[in-house]
mmCIF file of C-alpha atoms in Angstrom:
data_model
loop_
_atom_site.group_PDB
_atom_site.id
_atom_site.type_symbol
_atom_site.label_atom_id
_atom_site.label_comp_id
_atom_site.label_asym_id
_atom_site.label_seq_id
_atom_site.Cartn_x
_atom_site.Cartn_y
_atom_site.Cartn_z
ATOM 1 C CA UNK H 1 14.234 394.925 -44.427
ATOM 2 C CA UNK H 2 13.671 397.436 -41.334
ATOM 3 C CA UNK H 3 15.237 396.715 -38.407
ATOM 4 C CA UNK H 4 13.492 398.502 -35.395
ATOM 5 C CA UNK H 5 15.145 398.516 -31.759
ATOM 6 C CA UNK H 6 13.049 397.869 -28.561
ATOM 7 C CA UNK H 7 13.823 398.991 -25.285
ATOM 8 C CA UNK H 8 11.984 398.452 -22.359
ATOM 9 C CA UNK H 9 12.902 400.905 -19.815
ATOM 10 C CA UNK H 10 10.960 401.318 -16.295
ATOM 11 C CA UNK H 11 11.557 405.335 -16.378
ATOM 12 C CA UNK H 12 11.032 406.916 -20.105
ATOM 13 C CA UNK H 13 12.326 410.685 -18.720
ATOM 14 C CA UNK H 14 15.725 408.745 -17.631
ATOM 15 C CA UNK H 15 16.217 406.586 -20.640
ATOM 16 C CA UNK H 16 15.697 409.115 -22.916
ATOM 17 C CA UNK H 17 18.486 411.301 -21.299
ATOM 18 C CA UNK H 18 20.580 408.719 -21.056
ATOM 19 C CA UNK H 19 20.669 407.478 -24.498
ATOM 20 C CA UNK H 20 20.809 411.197 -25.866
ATOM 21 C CA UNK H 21 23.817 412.347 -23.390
ATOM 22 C CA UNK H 22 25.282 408.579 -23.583
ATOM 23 C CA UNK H 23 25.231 407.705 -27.059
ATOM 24 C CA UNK H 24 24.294 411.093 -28.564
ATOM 25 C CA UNK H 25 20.884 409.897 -30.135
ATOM 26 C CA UNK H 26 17.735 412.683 -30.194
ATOM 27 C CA UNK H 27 14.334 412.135 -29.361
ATOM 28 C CA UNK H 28 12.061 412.752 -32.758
ATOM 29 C CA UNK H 29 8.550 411.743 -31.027
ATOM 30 C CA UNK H 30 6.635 410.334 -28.166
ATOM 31 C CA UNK H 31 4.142 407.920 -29.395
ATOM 32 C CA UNK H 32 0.588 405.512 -27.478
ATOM 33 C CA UNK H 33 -0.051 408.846 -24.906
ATOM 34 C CA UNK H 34 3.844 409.527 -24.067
ATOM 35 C CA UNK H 35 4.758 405.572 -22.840
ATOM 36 C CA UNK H 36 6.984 405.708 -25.861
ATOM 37 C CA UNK H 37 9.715 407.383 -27.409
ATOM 38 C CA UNK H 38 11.363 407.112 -30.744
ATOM 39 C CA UNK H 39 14.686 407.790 -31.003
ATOM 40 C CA UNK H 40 16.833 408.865 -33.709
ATOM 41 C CA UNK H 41 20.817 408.997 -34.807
ATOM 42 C CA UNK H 42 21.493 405.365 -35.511
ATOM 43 C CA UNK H 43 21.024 403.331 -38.567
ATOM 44 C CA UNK H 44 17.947 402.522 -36.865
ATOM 45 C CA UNK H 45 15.255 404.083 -34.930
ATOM 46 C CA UNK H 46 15.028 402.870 -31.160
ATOM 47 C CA UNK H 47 12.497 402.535 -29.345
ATOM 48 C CA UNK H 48 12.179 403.123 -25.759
ATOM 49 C CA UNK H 49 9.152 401.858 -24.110
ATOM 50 C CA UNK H 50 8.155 402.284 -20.226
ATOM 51 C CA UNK H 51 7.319 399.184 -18.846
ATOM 52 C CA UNK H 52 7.031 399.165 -15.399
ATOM 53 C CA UNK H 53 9.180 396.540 -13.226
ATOM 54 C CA UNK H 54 7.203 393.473 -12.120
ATOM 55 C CA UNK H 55 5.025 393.801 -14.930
ATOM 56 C CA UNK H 56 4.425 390.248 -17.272
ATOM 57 C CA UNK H 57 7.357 390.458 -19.988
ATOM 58 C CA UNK H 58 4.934 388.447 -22.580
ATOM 59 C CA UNK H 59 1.947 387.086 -22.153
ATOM 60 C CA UNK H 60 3.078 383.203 -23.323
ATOM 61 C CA UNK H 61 5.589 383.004 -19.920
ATOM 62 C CA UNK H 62 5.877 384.148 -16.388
ATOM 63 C CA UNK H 63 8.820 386.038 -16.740
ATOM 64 C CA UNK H 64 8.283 389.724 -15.016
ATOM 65 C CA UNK H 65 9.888 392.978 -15.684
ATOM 66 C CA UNK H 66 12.941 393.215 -13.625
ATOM 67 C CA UNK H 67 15.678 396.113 -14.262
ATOM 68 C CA UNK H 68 18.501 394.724 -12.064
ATOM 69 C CA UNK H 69 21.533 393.949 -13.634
ATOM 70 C CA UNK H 70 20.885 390.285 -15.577
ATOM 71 C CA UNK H 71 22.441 388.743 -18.552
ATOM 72 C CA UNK H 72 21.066 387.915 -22.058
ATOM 73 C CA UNK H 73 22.165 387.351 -25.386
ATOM 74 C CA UNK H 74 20.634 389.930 -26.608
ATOM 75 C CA UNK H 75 22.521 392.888 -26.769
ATOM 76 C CA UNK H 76 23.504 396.198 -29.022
ATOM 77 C CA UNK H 77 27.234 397.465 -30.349
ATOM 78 C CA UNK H 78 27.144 400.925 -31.070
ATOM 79 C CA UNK H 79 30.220 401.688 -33.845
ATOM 80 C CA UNK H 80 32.082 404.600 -32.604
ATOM 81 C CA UNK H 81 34.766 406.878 -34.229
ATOM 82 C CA UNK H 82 36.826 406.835 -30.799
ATOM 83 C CA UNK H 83 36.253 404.693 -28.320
ATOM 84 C CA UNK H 84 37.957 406.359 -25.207
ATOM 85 C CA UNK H 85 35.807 409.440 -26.187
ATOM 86 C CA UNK H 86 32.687 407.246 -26.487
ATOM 87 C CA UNK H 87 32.995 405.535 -23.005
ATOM 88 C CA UNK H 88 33.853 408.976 -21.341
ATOM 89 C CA UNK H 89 30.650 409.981 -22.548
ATOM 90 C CA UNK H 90 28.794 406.997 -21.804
ATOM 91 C CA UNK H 91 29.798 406.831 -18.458
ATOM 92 C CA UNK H 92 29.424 410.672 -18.177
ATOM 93 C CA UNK H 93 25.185 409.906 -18.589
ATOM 94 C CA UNK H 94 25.461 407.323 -16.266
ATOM 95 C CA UNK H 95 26.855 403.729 -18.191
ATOM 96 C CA UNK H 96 28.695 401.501 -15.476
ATOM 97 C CA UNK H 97 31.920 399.512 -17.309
ATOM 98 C CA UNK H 98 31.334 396.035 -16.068
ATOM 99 C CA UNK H 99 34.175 394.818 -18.729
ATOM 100 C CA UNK H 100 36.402 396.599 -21.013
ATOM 101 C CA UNK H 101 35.559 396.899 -24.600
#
């Protein structure tokens, strides 16, 4: 099985420097004219892709796009070698610490 990571993200440029200088992962491609990127350094590719905010999240529901802080229990854990090192850089690119790890 492939696991593949979606990201919707309502400015590409940004997300892609975040998760590079934040998690260390490297942009291999942009893919569909430059509204995605694929990223690469985990044990699975991510995918950022620019969806602009109040735009329909699926077509089934009338949920829109909305980037504010929200909950859901969907989330990611990134396994670090040092974690003090790893939040210093995270926060470094821009990560807020809403609770400790």
């Amino acid at each position: 099985m492939e696991l593949l990571i979606n990201i919707d993200v309502d400015d590409l440029d940004r997300g892609i420097g975040f998760y590079e200088a934040g998690l260390g992962l490297r942009l291999n491609r942009k893919l569909f004219d430059g509204t995605v990127a694929e990223l690469h350094g985990a044990c699975a590719p991510v995918y950022l892709l620019a969806k602009a905010p109040g735009t329909l999240a699926t077509t089934r529901a009338d949920t829109r796009r909305d980037y504010v802080r929200h909950w859901t229990p969907v989330h990611l854990d990134f396994v670090v070698e040092s974690l003090e090192p790893a939040i210093e850089r995270a926060l470094s690119a821009g990560a807020e610490i809403e609770d400790w790890p």
